[in-house]
Tab-separated table of C-alpha atoms and ligand atoms in Angstrom:
chain	number	residue	atom	x	y	z
A	165	UNK	CA	108.710	111.901	150.010
A	166	UNK	CA	106.746	111.131	153.185
A	167	UNK	CA	105.738	107.637	154.276
A	168	UNK	CA	102.034	108.421	153.780
A	169	UNK	CA	102.722	109.446	150.170
A	170	UNK	CA	104.741	106.268	149.492
A	171	UNK	CA	101.965	104.171	151.009
A	172	UNK	CA	99.342	105.944	148.827
A	173	UNK	CA	101.362	105.270	145.675
A	174	UNK	CA	101.803	101.614	146.572
A	175	UNK	CA	98.074	101.403	147.151
A	176	UNK	CA	97.307	103.001	143.762
A	177	UNK	CA	99.428	100.356	142.039
A	178	UNK	CA	98.035	97.517	144.157
A	179	UNK	CA	94.424	98.503	143.492
A	180	UNK	CA	94.969	98.593	139.727
A	181	UNK	CA	96.940	95.316	139.759
A	182	UNK	CA	94.136	93.660	141.671
A	183	UNK	CA	91.519	94.952	139.229
A	184	UNK	CA	93.576	93.673	136.294
A	185	UNK	CA	94.253	90.258	137.854
A	186	UNK	CA	90.596	89.736	138.702
A	187	UNK	CA	89.564	91.137	135.305
A	188	UNK	CA	87.392	93.757	136.958
A	189	UNK	CA	89.477	96.512	135.324
A	190	UNK	CA	87.374	98.494	132.843
A	191	UNK	CA	89.252	98.492	129.569
A	192	UNK	CA	89.082	101.277	126.972
A	193	UNK	CA	90.341	101.051	123.406
A	194	UNK	CA	90.678	104.323	121.463
A	195	UNK	CA	90.465	103.799	117.695
A	196	UNK	CA	88.459	100.776	116.547
A	197	UNK	CA	90.250	99.980	113.298
A	198	UNK	CA	92.344	97.040	112.103
A	199	UNK	CA	94.359	97.153	115.347
A	200	UNK	CA	91.870	98.400	117.935
A	201	UNK	CA	88.880	96.189	117.159
A	202	UNK	CA	90.739	92.826	117.360
A	203	UNK	CA	92.366	94.002	120.615
A	204	UNK	CA	88.988	94.995	122.076
A	205	UNK	CA	87.641	91.572	121.151
A	206	UNK	CA	90.561	89.733	122.827
A	207	UNK	CA	90.085	91.599	126.123
A	208	UNK	CA	86.308	91.091	126.029
A	209	UNK	CA	86.895	87.374	125.342
A	210	UNK	CA	89.215	87.299	128.385
A	211	UNK	CA	86.303	88.490	130.547
A	212	UNK	CA	86.965	92.236	130.798
A	213	UNK	CA	84.313	94.893	130.255
A	214	UNK	CA	85.586	96.736	127.204
A	215	UNK	CA	84.542	100.120	125.823
A	216	UNK	CA	85.756	101.115	122.384
A	217	UNK	CA	85.936	104.813	121.558
A	218	UNK	CA	86.078	106.040	117.973
A	219	UNK	CA	85.263	109.268	116.163
A	220	UNK	CA	83.318	107.347	113.533
A	221	UNK	CA	79.578	106.953	114.137
A	222	UNK	CA	79.489	104.235	111.481
A	223	UNK	CA	82.128	102.148	113.267
A	224	UNK	CA	80.666	102.509	116.760
A	225	UNK	CA	77.193	101.715	115.394
A	226	UNK	CA	78.637	98.690	113.567
A	227	UNK	CA	80.240	97.366	116.740
A	228	UNK	CA	77.109	97.961	118.836
A	229	UNK	CA	75.075	96.066	116.239
A	230	UNK	CA	77.590	93.196	116.370
A	231	UNK	CA	78.633	93.788	112.755
A	232	UNK	CA	82.351	93.594	112.116
A	233	UNK	CA	83.972	95.694	109.385
A	234	UNK	CA	87.453	94.209	109.980
A	235	UNK	CA	88.297	91.066	108.017
A	236	UNK	CA	90.106	89.354	110.893
A	237	UNK	CA	87.159	89.773	113.289
A	238	UNK	CA	84.146	87.611	112.470
A	239	UNK	CA	80.737	89.107	113.279
A	240	UNK	CA	79.982	85.701	114.800
A	241	UNK	CA	82.735	86.393	117.347
A	242	UNK	CA	81.882	90.060	117.886
A	243	UNK	CA	78.111	89.825	118.244
A	244	UNK	CA	77.949	87.526	121.344
A	245	UNK	CA	80.467	89.763	123.147
A	246	UNK	CA	78.317	92.813	122.410
A	247	UNK	CA	75.065	91.085	123.318
A	248	UNK	CA	76.474	89.805	126.618
A	249	UNK	CA	77.486	93.381	127.528
A	250	UNK	CA	81.241	92.674	127.487
A	251	UNK	CA	81.945	95.019	124.581
A	252	UNK	CA	80.384	98.286	123.529
A	253	UNK	CA	81.456	101.284	121.497
A	254	UNK	CA	80.893	105.006	121.778
A	255	UNK	CA	82.032	108.332	120.351
A	256	UNK	CA	81.838	109.906	123.824
A	257	UNK	CA	85.247	110.303	125.477
A	258	UNK	CA	83.739	111.170	128.871
A	259	UNK	CA	83.350	107.407	129.519
A	260	UNK	CA	87.081	107.546	130.337
A	261	UNK	CA	86.092	108.818	133.798
A	262	UNK	CA	84.995	105.246	134.584
A	263	UNK	CA	87.778	103.362	132.814
A	264	UNK	CA	90.906	101.838	134.383
A	265	UNK	CA	92.974	101.225	131.249
A	266	UNK	CA	93.302	102.827	127.828
A	267	UNK	CA	94.978	101.551	124.661
A	268	UNK	CA	95.502	104.157	121.966
A	269	UNK	CA	95.228	102.639	118.466
A	270	UNK	CA	94.732	105.679	116.222
A	271	UNK	CA	96.326	106.177	112.774
A	272	UNK	CA	99.862	107.486	112.295
A	273	UNK	CA	100.126	108.358	108.590
A	274	UNK	CA	102.836	110.380	106.884
A	275	UNK	CA	102.344	113.897	105.641
A	276	UNK	CA	102.965	114.504	101.907
A	277	UNK	CA	106.480	115.603	102.897
A	278	UNK	CA	107.054	112.143	104.515
A	279	UNK	CA	107.080	113.730	107.978
A	280	UNK	CA	105.136	111.954	110.762
A	281	UNK	CA	101.548	113.086	111.204
A	282	UNK	CA	101.077	113.115	114.970
A	283	UNK	CA	97.713	114.886	114.814
A	284	UNK	CA	95.635	111.758	115.579
A	285	UNK	CA	97.709	110.875	118.643
A	286	UNK	CA	97.672	114.469	119.875
A	287	UNK	CA	93.931	114.810	119.330
A	288	UNK	CA	93.183	111.483	121.095
A	289	UNK	CA	95.472	112.390	124.028
A	290	UNK	CA	93.849	115.821	124.275
A	291	UNK	CA	90.487	114.118	124.782
A	292	UNK	CA	91.927	111.507	127.179
A	293	UNK	CA	93.600	114.217	129.287
A	294	UNK	CA	90.220	115.836	129.986
A	295	UNK	CA	88.981	112.720	131.804
A	296	UNK	CA	92.246	111.088	132.916
A	297	UNK	CA	92.365	110.155	136.601
A	298	UNK	CA	94.484	108.514	139.286
A	299	UNK	CA	94.999	104.768	139.016
A	300	UNK	CA	94.908	104.468	135.211
A	301	UNK	CA	97.124	102.548	132.827
A	302	UNK	CA	97.559	104.141	129.363
A	303	UNK	CA	99.300	102.326	126.519
A	304	UNK	CA	100.134	103.791	123.130
A	305	UNK	CA	99.966	101.164	120.356
A	306	UNK	CA	100.116	103.373	117.253
A	307	UNK	CA	103.365	102.888	115.353
A	308	UNK	CA	105.549	105.948	115.811
A	309	UNK	CA	109.095	107.311	116.157
A	310	UNK	CA	111.199	106.525	119.250
A	311	UNK	CA	110.511	109.103	121.927
A	312	UNK	CA	106.827	109.750	121.140
A	313	UNK	CA	105.412	108.230	124.328
A	314	UNK	CA	107.741	110.186	126.617
A	315	UNK	CA	107.898	113.399	124.584
A	316	UNK	CA	104.336	113.746	123.285
A	317	UNK	CA	101.953	111.570	125.332
A	318	UNK	CA	103.488	111.861	128.818
A	319	UNK	CA	103.365	115.691	129.100
A	320	UNK	CA	99.721	115.679	127.978
A	321	UNK	CA	98.724	113.120	130.619
A	322	UNK	CA	100.742	114.794	133.390
A	323	UNK	CA	99.319	118.243	132.734
A	324	UNK	CA	96.555	117.706	135.319
A	325	UNK	CA	99.209	117.222	138.016
A	326	UNK	CA	99.310	113.403	138.115
A	327	UNK	CA	102.754	111.739	138.302
A	328	UNK	CA	103.708	108.829	136.061
A	329	UNK	CA	104.772	105.600	137.801
A	330	UNK	CA	102.980	106.763	140.941
A	331	UNK	CA	99.502	108.071	140.145
A	332	UNK	CA	99.214	106.478	136.720
A	333	UNK	CA	101.144	104.121	134.446
A	334	UNK	CA	102.193	104.723	130.838
A	335	UNK	CA	103.639	102.269	128.274
A	336	UNK	CA	104.263	101.813	124.588
A	337	UNK	CA	103.411	98.484	123.002
A	338	UNK	CA	103.871	97.959	119.269
A	339	UNK	CA	101.046	96.260	117.409
A	340	UNK	CA	102.229	93.435	115.170
A	341	UNK	CA	98.919	92.279	113.710
A	342	UNK	CA	99.216	90.741	110.241
A	343	UNK	CA	95.820	91.085	108.534
A	344	UNK	CA	94.718	87.987	106.659
A	345	UNK	CA	97.251	85.711	108.382
A	346	UNK	CA	95.336	82.553	109.328
A	347	UNK	CA	98.036	81.363	111.768
A	348	UNK	CA	98.953	84.489	113.747
A	349	UNK	CA	96.461	86.906	115.275
A	350	UNK	CA	96.343	89.429	118.114
A	351	UNK	CA	96.159	86.708	120.799
A	352	UNK	CA	99.086	84.520	119.715
A	353	UNK	CA	101.574	87.129	118.448
A	354	UNK	CA	104.034	87.851	121.304
A	355	UNK	CA	103.375	91.347	122.687
A	356	UNK	CA	106.318	93.625	123.432
A	357	UNK	CA	105.697	96.309	126.053
A	358	UNK	CA	107.935	98.972	127.610
A	359	UNK	CA	106.973	101.482	130.303
A	360	UNK	CA	108.127	104.969	131.252
A	361	UNK	CA	109.159	103.564	134.668
A	362	UNK	CA	109.748	99.961	135.842
A	363	UNK	CA	106.365	100.074	137.610
A	364	UNK	CA	104.747	101.083	134.293
A	365	UNK	CA	106.427	98.187	132.409
A	366	UNK	CA	105.242	95.745	135.058
A	367	UNK	CA	101.681	97.075	134.898
A	368	UNK	CA	101.701	96.810	131.096
A	369	UNK	CA	103.056	93.251	131.249
A	370	UNK	CA	100.408	92.214	133.770
A	371	UNK	CA	97.646	93.777	131.659
A	372	UNK	CA	98.491	92.020	128.388
A	373	UNK	CA	99.212	88.717	130.158
A	374	UNK	CA	95.496	88.455	130.997
A	375	UNK	CA	94.399	88.250	127.361
A	376	UNK	CA	97.410	87.411	125.161
A	377	UNK	CA	99.564	84.289	125.052
A	378	UNK	CA	103.033	85.785	125.456
A	379	UNK	CA	104.273	89.144	126.719
A	380	UNK	CA	107.843	90.407	126.297
A	381	UNK	CA	108.610	93.279	128.676
A	382	UNK	CA	111.428	95.660	127.705
A	383	UNK	CA	113.135	98.355	129.743
A	384	UNK	CA	111.722	101.543	128.209
A	385	UNK	CA	109.118	102.994	125.888
A	386	UNK	CA	111.894	103.951	123.429
A	387	UNK	CA	113.065	100.328	123.141
A	388	UNK	CA	109.486	99.191	122.494
A	389	UNK	CA	108.998	101.939	119.879
A	390	UNK	CA	112.259	101.027	118.158
A	391	UNK	CA	111.397	97.291	118.088
A	392	UNK	CA	108.468	97.967	115.769
A	393	UNK	CA	110.517	100.215	113.505
A	394	UNK	CA	113.325	97.649	113.290
A	395	UNK	CA	110.848	94.923	112.316
A	396	UNK	CA	109.155	96.954	109.599
A	397	UNK	CA	112.368	98.548	108.329
A	398	UNK	CA	113.930	95.079	108.069
A	399	UNK	CA	111.002	93.990	105.913
A	400	UNK	CA	110.918	97.112	103.772
A	401	UNK	CA	114.655	96.987	103.019
A	402	UNK	CA	114.669	93.279	102.239
A	403	UNK	CA	111.705	93.683	99.907
A	404	UNK	CA	113.633	96.572	98.318
A	405	UNK	CA	116.590	94.222	97.782
A	406	UNK	CA	114.320	91.551	96.255
A	407	UNK	CA	112.841	94.211	93.956
A	408	UNK	CA	116.289	95.394	92.878
A	409	UNK	CA	117.335	91.788	92.192
A	410	UNK	CA	114.131	91.436	90.113
A	411	UNK	CA	115.074	94.510	88.052
A	412	UNK	CA	118.567	93.048	87.492
A	413	UNK	CA	117.191	89.620	86.556
A	414	UNK	CA	114.721	91.219	84.156
A	415	UNK	CA	117.565	93.002	82.364
A	416	UNK	CA	119.548	89.737	82.153
A	417	UNK	CA	116.623	87.495	81.176
A	418	UNK	CA	116.780	85.418	84.380
A	419	UNK	CA	113.671	84.152	86.210
A	420	UNK	CA	113.978	85.878	89.609
A	421	UNK	CA	111.376	83.618	91.238
A	422	UNK	CA	113.378	80.513	90.405
A	423	UNK	CA	116.499	82.197	91.790
A	424	UNK	CA	114.844	83.045	95.111
A	425	UNK	CA	113.236	79.616	95.509
A	426	UNK	CA	116.583	77.909	94.907
A	427	UNK	CA	118.427	80.296	97.269
A	428	UNK	CA	115.808	79.583	99.936
A	429	UNK	CA	116.882	75.931	100.032
A	430	UNK	CA	119.955	77.102	101.969
A	431	UNK	CA	119.165	75.995	105.532
A	432	UNK	CA	120.974	78.892	107.240
A	433	UNK	CA	121.896	82.521	106.601
A	434	UNK	CA	119.191	83.238	104.012
A	435	UNK	CA	115.562	84.267	104.392
A	436	UNK	CA	113.432	84.624	101.252
A	437	UNK	CA	111.780	87.950	100.451
A	438	UNK	CA	109.892	88.387	97.200
A	439	UNK	CA	109.625	91.148	94.618
A	440	UNK	CA	106.252	92.537	93.645
A	441	UNK	CA	104.339	95.449	92.153
A	442	UNK	CA	105.308	97.796	95.012
A	443	UNK	CA	104.705	98.189	98.726
A	444	UNK	CA	101.261	98.712	100.188
A	445	UNK	CA	99.358	98.932	103.443
A	446	UNK	CA	99.472	101.159	106.451
A	447	UNK	CA	102.820	99.906	107.793
A	448	UNK	CA	105.722	98.817	105.584
A	449	UNK	CA	105.729	101.795	103.167
A	450	UNK	CA	105.267	104.293	106.019
A	451	UNK	CA	106.819	103.242	109.323
A	452	UNK	CA	110.509	103.333	108.246
A	453	UNK	CA	110.063	107.027	107.389
A	454	UNK	CA	109.106	107.671	111.018
A	455	UNK	CA	112.560	106.357	111.893
A	456	UNK	CA	114.423	108.274	109.187
A	457	UNK	CA	112.651	111.505	110.201
A	458	UNK	CA	113.735	111.038	113.817
A	459	UNK	CA	117.308	109.984	113.101
A	460	UNK	CA	117.809	113.032	110.851
A	461	UNK	CA	117.380	115.117	114.000
A	462	UNK	CA	120.228	113.124	115.559
A	463	UNK	CA	122.402	113.841	112.496
A	464	UNK	CA	122.148	110.363	110.953
A	465	UNK	CA	120.828	109.891	107.418
A	466	UNK	CA	118.904	106.604	107.166
A	467	UNK	CA	120.377	105.761	103.770
A	468	UNK	CA	119.158	102.154	103.518
A	469	UNK	CA	115.598	103.356	104.142
A	470	UNK	CA	115.763	106.117	101.531
A	471	UNK	CA	117.270	103.773	98.937
A	472	UNK	CA	114.777	100.949	99.530
A	473	UNK	CA	111.967	103.537	99.481
A	474	UNK	CA	113.140	104.728	96.081
A	475	UNK	CA	113.438	101.215	94.578
A	476	UNK	CA	110.090	100.070	95.989
A	477	UNK	CA	108.485	103.268	94.696
A	478	UNK	CA	109.723	102.483	91.157
A	479	UNK	CA	107.990	99.097	91.005
A	480	UNK	CA	104.525	100.303	89.858
A	481	UNK	CA	106.275	102.180	86.998
A	482	UNK	CA	108.272	99.062	86.130
A	483	UNK	CA	105.080	96.979	86.059
A	484	UNK	CA	103.349	99.488	83.785
A	485	UNK	CA	106.353	99.474	81.424
A	486	UNK	CA	106.166	95.683	81.449
A	487	UNK	CA	102.459	95.800	80.534
A	488	UNK	CA	103.123	98.326	77.765
A	489	UNK	CA	105.952	96.213	76.320
A	490	UNK	CA	103.831	93.052	76.501
A	491	UNK	CA	100.998	94.797	74.626
A	492	UNK	CA	103.465	96.157	72.052
A	493	UNK	CA	104.740	92.614	71.465
A	494	UNK	CA	101.123	91.733	70.600
A	495	UNK	CA	100.946	94.756	68.267
A	496	UNK	CA	98.592	96.581	70.625
A	497	UNK	CA	99.464	100.098	71.748
A	498	UNK	CA	98.647	100.685	75.421
A	499	UNK	CA	96.540	103.679	74.390
A	500	UNK	CA	93.029	102.356	73.821
A	501	UNK	CA	93.822	98.858	75.122
A	502	UNK	CA	91.657	97.224	77.757
A	503	UNK	CA	93.715	96.209	80.801
A	504	UNK	CA	92.016	94.167	83.517
A	505	UNK	CA	93.607	94.233	86.983
A	506	UNK	CA	93.241	91.105	89.105
A	507	UNK	CA	93.419	92.066	92.783
A	508	UNK	CA	93.565	95.616	94.127
A	509	UNK	CA	94.048	94.992	97.880
A	510	UNK	CA	97.609	95.655	99.030
A	511	UNK	CA	98.109	91.989	99.857
A	512	UNK	CA	96.411	88.700	99.316
A	513	UNK	CA	93.144	87.602	100.930
A	514	UNK	CA	92.325	90.940	102.587
A	515	UNK	CA	90.103	93.904	101.718
A	516	UNK	CA	92.490	96.758	102.633
A	517	UNK	CA	93.521	98.989	99.695
A	518	UNK	CA	95.480	101.614	101.683
A	519	UNK	CA	98.658	102.557	99.778
A	520	UNK	CA	98.007	99.621	97.441
A	521	UNK	CA	100.334	99.611	94.419
A	522	UNK	CA	97.324	98.526	92.324
A	523	UNK	CA	96.002	102.086	92.622
A	524	UNK	CA	99.250	103.551	91.245
A	525	UNK	CA	99.328	100.995	88.436
A	526	UNK	CA	95.722	101.722	87.455
A	527	UNK	CA	96.320	105.485	87.454
A	528	UNK	CA	99.519	105.186	85.408
A	529	UNK	CA	97.746	102.963	82.882
A	530	UNK	CA	94.859	105.437	82.605
A	531	UNK	CA	97.340	108.251	82.039
A	532	UNK	CA	98.819	106.260	79.168
A	533	UNK	CA	95.332	105.978	77.649
A	534	UNK	CA	94.388	102.427	78.612
A	535	UNK	CA	90.844	101.468	79.580
A	536	UNK	CA	91.173	99.899	83.021
A	537	UNK	CA	88.819	97.513	84.828
A	538	UNK	CA	89.400	95.347	87.876
A	539	UNK	CA	88.129	92.376	89.802
A	540	UNK	CA	88.784	91.570	93.427
A	541	UNK	CA	86.683	89.192	95.528
A	542	UNK	CA	87.451	91.302	98.643
A	543	UNK	CA	86.999	94.819	97.225
A	544	UNK	CA	83.583	95.375	95.605
A	545	UNK	CA	84.138	99.104	94.963
A	546	UNK	CA	87.154	101.349	94.710
A	547	UNK	CA	87.854	105.095	94.759
A	548	UNK	CA	90.349	106.009	92.048
A	549	UNK	CA	91.234	109.587	91.210
A	550	UNK	CA	87.878	110.819	92.542
A	551	UNK	CA	85.908	108.178	90.626
A	552	UNK	CA	84.050	105.266	92.158
A	553	UNK	CA	84.763	102.025	90.301
A	554	UNK	CA	82.826	98.806	90.760
A	555	UNK	CA	84.575	95.450	90.549
A	556	UNK	CA	83.876	93.768	87.231
A	557	UNK	CA	83.363	90.050	87.000
A	558	UNK	CA	86.106	87.684	86.058
A	559	UNK	CA	84.648	87.528	82.518
A	560	UNK	CA	86.656	90.695	81.876
A	561	UNK	CA	89.761	88.529	81.712
A	562	UNK	CA	88.670	87.093	78.365
A	563	UNK	CA	87.552	90.478	77.027
A	564	UNK	CA	90.719	92.360	78.032
A	565	UNK	CA	93.788	92.826	75.865
A	566	UNK	CA	95.894	92.168	78.934
A	567	UNK	CA	95.131	90.824	82.424
A	568	UNK	CA	97.498	91.814	85.235
A	569	UNK	CA	97.801	89.863	88.493
A	570	UNK	CA	98.588	92.541	91.066
A	571	UNK	CA	97.285	90.759	94.181
A	572	UNK	CA	97.468	86.977	94.364
A	573	UNK	CA	94.211	86.277	96.209
A	574	UNK	CA	93.581	82.596	96.877
A	575	UNK	CA	90.035	83.059	95.522
A	576	UNK	CA	91.150	83.503	91.905
A	577	UNK	CA	90.960	80.458	89.647
A	578	UNK	CA	94.423	80.786	88.062
A	579	UNK	CA	94.280	77.883	85.554
A	580	UNK	CA	90.959	79.286	84.284
A	581	UNK	CA	92.457	82.788	84.041
A	582	UNK	CA	95.315	81.427	81.921
A	583	UNK	CA	92.853	79.516	79.758
A	584	UNK	CA	90.733	82.596	78.974
A	585	UNK	CA	93.203	85.493	78.935
A	586	UNK	CA	94.868	86.757	75.750
A	587	UNK	CA	97.894	88.003	77.668
A	588	UNK	CA	98.774	87.989	81.404
A	589	UNK	CA	101.357	89.980	83.318
A	590	UNK	CA	101.971	88.204	86.646
A	591	UNK	CA	103.595	90.436	89.280
A	592	UNK	CA	103.337	87.885	92.133
A	593	UNK	CA	104.358	84.556	90.646
A	594	UNK	CA	100.767	83.425	91.189
A	595	UNK	CA	101.099	81.305	88.015
A	596	UNK	CA	104.081	79.365	89.352
A	597	UNK	CA	104.215	75.974	87.686
A	598	UNK	CA	101.956	77.017	84.784
A	599	UNK	CA	103.672	77.283	81.400
A	600	UNK	CA	102.117	79.384	78.634
A	601	UNK	CA	103.298	81.839	75.989
A	602	UNK	CA	100.625	84.219	77.249
A	603	UNK	CA	102.374	84.709	80.607
A	604	UNK	CA	104.825	87.551	81.212
A	605	UNK	CA	106.389	87.292	84.693
A	606	UNK	CA	107.938	90.051	86.789
B	171	NAD	N1	96.722	97.738	110.095
B	171	NAD	C1	97.784	97.069	110.452
B	171	NAD	O1	98.058	95.998	109.928
B	171	NAD	C2	98.725	97.596	111.533
B	171	NAD	C3	99.705	96.728	112.025
B	171	NAD	C4	100.552	97.170	113.011
B	171	NAD	C5	100.452	98.481	113.466
B	171	NAD	N2	99.526	99.330	112.964
B	171	NAD	C6	99.462	100.693	113.510
B	171	NAD	O2	98.348	100.799	114.380
B	171	NAD	C7	97.780	102.102	114.290
B	171	NAD	C8	96.319	102.002	113.901
B	171	NAD	O3	96.247	101.426	112.605
B	171	NAD	P1	94.912	100.804	112.022
B	171	NAD	O4	95.304	100.026	110.825
B	171	NAD	O5	94.122	100.128	113.088
B	171	NAD	O6	94.155	102.152	111.573
B	171	NAD	P2	92.624	102.301	111.176
B	171	NAD	O7	92.537	103.503	110.317
B	171	NAD	O8	92.072	101.002	110.689
B	171	NAD	O9	91.906	102.600	112.574
B	171	NAD	C9	92.119	103.748	113.304
B	171	NAD	C10	90.791	104.153	113.951
B	171	NAD	O10	91.037	105.287	114.781
B	171	NAD	C11	89.933	106.159	114.664
B	171	NAD	N3	90.378	107.475	115.086
B	171	NAD	C12	91.115	108.382	114.417
B	171	NAD	N4	91.365	109.454	115.197
B	171	NAD	C13	90.779	109.206	116.394
B	171	NAD	C14	90.679	109.923	117.599
B	171	NAD	N5	91.276	111.106	117.756
B	171	NAD	N6	89.988	109.383	118.606
B	171	NAD	C15	89.395	108.180	118.478
B	171	NAD	N7	89.460	107.429	117.355
B	171	NAD	C16	90.132	107.949	116.332
B	171	NAD	C17	89.524	106.055	113.213
B	171	NAD	O11	88.183	106.462	113.034
B	171	NAD	C18	89.731	104.563	112.948
B	171	NAD	O12	88.558	103.811	113.212
B	171	NAD	C19	98.643	102.872	113.297
B	171	NAD	O13	99.629	103.554	113.994
B	171	NAD	C20	99.258	101.777	112.471
B	171	NAD	O14	100.496	102.173	111.908
B	171	NAD	C21	98.647	98.905	112.007
């Protein structure tokens, strides 16, 4: 490599560093969902000019009108950033010609076969590659299997002849956002970042340090990818253990919630996880299968993941059996009974119903002939088996043969629910401390 070439590379890095430090770097966020929109807002708040790119006209129009569709982003926060010109959204990828950085926050679902669906990442990178240019920093944030950034994204960005670590910089940074968490948000959750080369890691660290409180740089993209999968696999397996303990306790007539609360008084070596109606959301039920798919190629069966996946997947069936038994004890066959579901979001105080176990429970109940209604202060309408359902009011609790607490939203008035219901199945221990013959706990 000649001295002129080395000097040019150093200049490319220095120019980008300078733009980032002075917040003149033009930031692009691809995918304006639960992850991308809060990130766009943080960088706009930090003083950067941010352009969000999404395929959805409705989302880009919402952002440009200052209307947030993500629970953790208040329109009151979004609108001033849009009106001051710091944040805008578009469906046009050609704006990438003028951008300095790009964060990719597109979905990574599983196929029906539980194989990773890389199509969103590949499609986004295909568009980015058309307009990619010297001096850019690209960071993949979508949760994925170890190796994706180097094996899938890197070749697509290098196809125009640019060289990573010299002409452009590429990192992976897992997103750890916890929707509905009032204490931790995008800005105060430590951000792990790993680059393809040391220069890439350093550029990624510098970038996030401008807008987020703490950045943890790691040595490679694979380490950063694996960090996210360890975190979510840890959670999925421990929830699987709590669910299996709940099944055992149920068989033995022991209150599992009391057991866990008492065990949690141990000041070391124990961390409480809780059973429930099943896993939900875009992350915990899905991400570990990205890891098991990849490790299979290396000849290792991820047996903990498969086992926890099986146990967690049984929980909606267990809950429905519990409801059926409770109705039988009241001389009501499930067929023809009215069951009212309280909470359909996959976790409390949010509006997201992706992979929610409530949907499985409602479908299973319908298949057994029950008439099913629901209420949820965060979910006014719901698509179930091709039908659009509207949330009923809480008055349904009194009318129903059985009410089922599937999601323990803070907005429910639990003492009132107990007062009016004929029978309640509580899958979340939301009625902790309330004693009544009407209550059947998980
Ligand atoms: N939601 C969470 O709590 C969470 C937490 C951590 C990590 N993640 C991960 O972050 C990633 C994004 O998740 P999310 O919850 O924000 O998803 P989301 O569905 O809310 O948002 C993704 C957005 O990307 C857009 N999109 C899809 N394909 C595109 C393309 N080719 N070009 C541009 N935009 C495109 C969609 O229209 C959508 O607005 C996933 O990999 C997910 O696993 C999510």
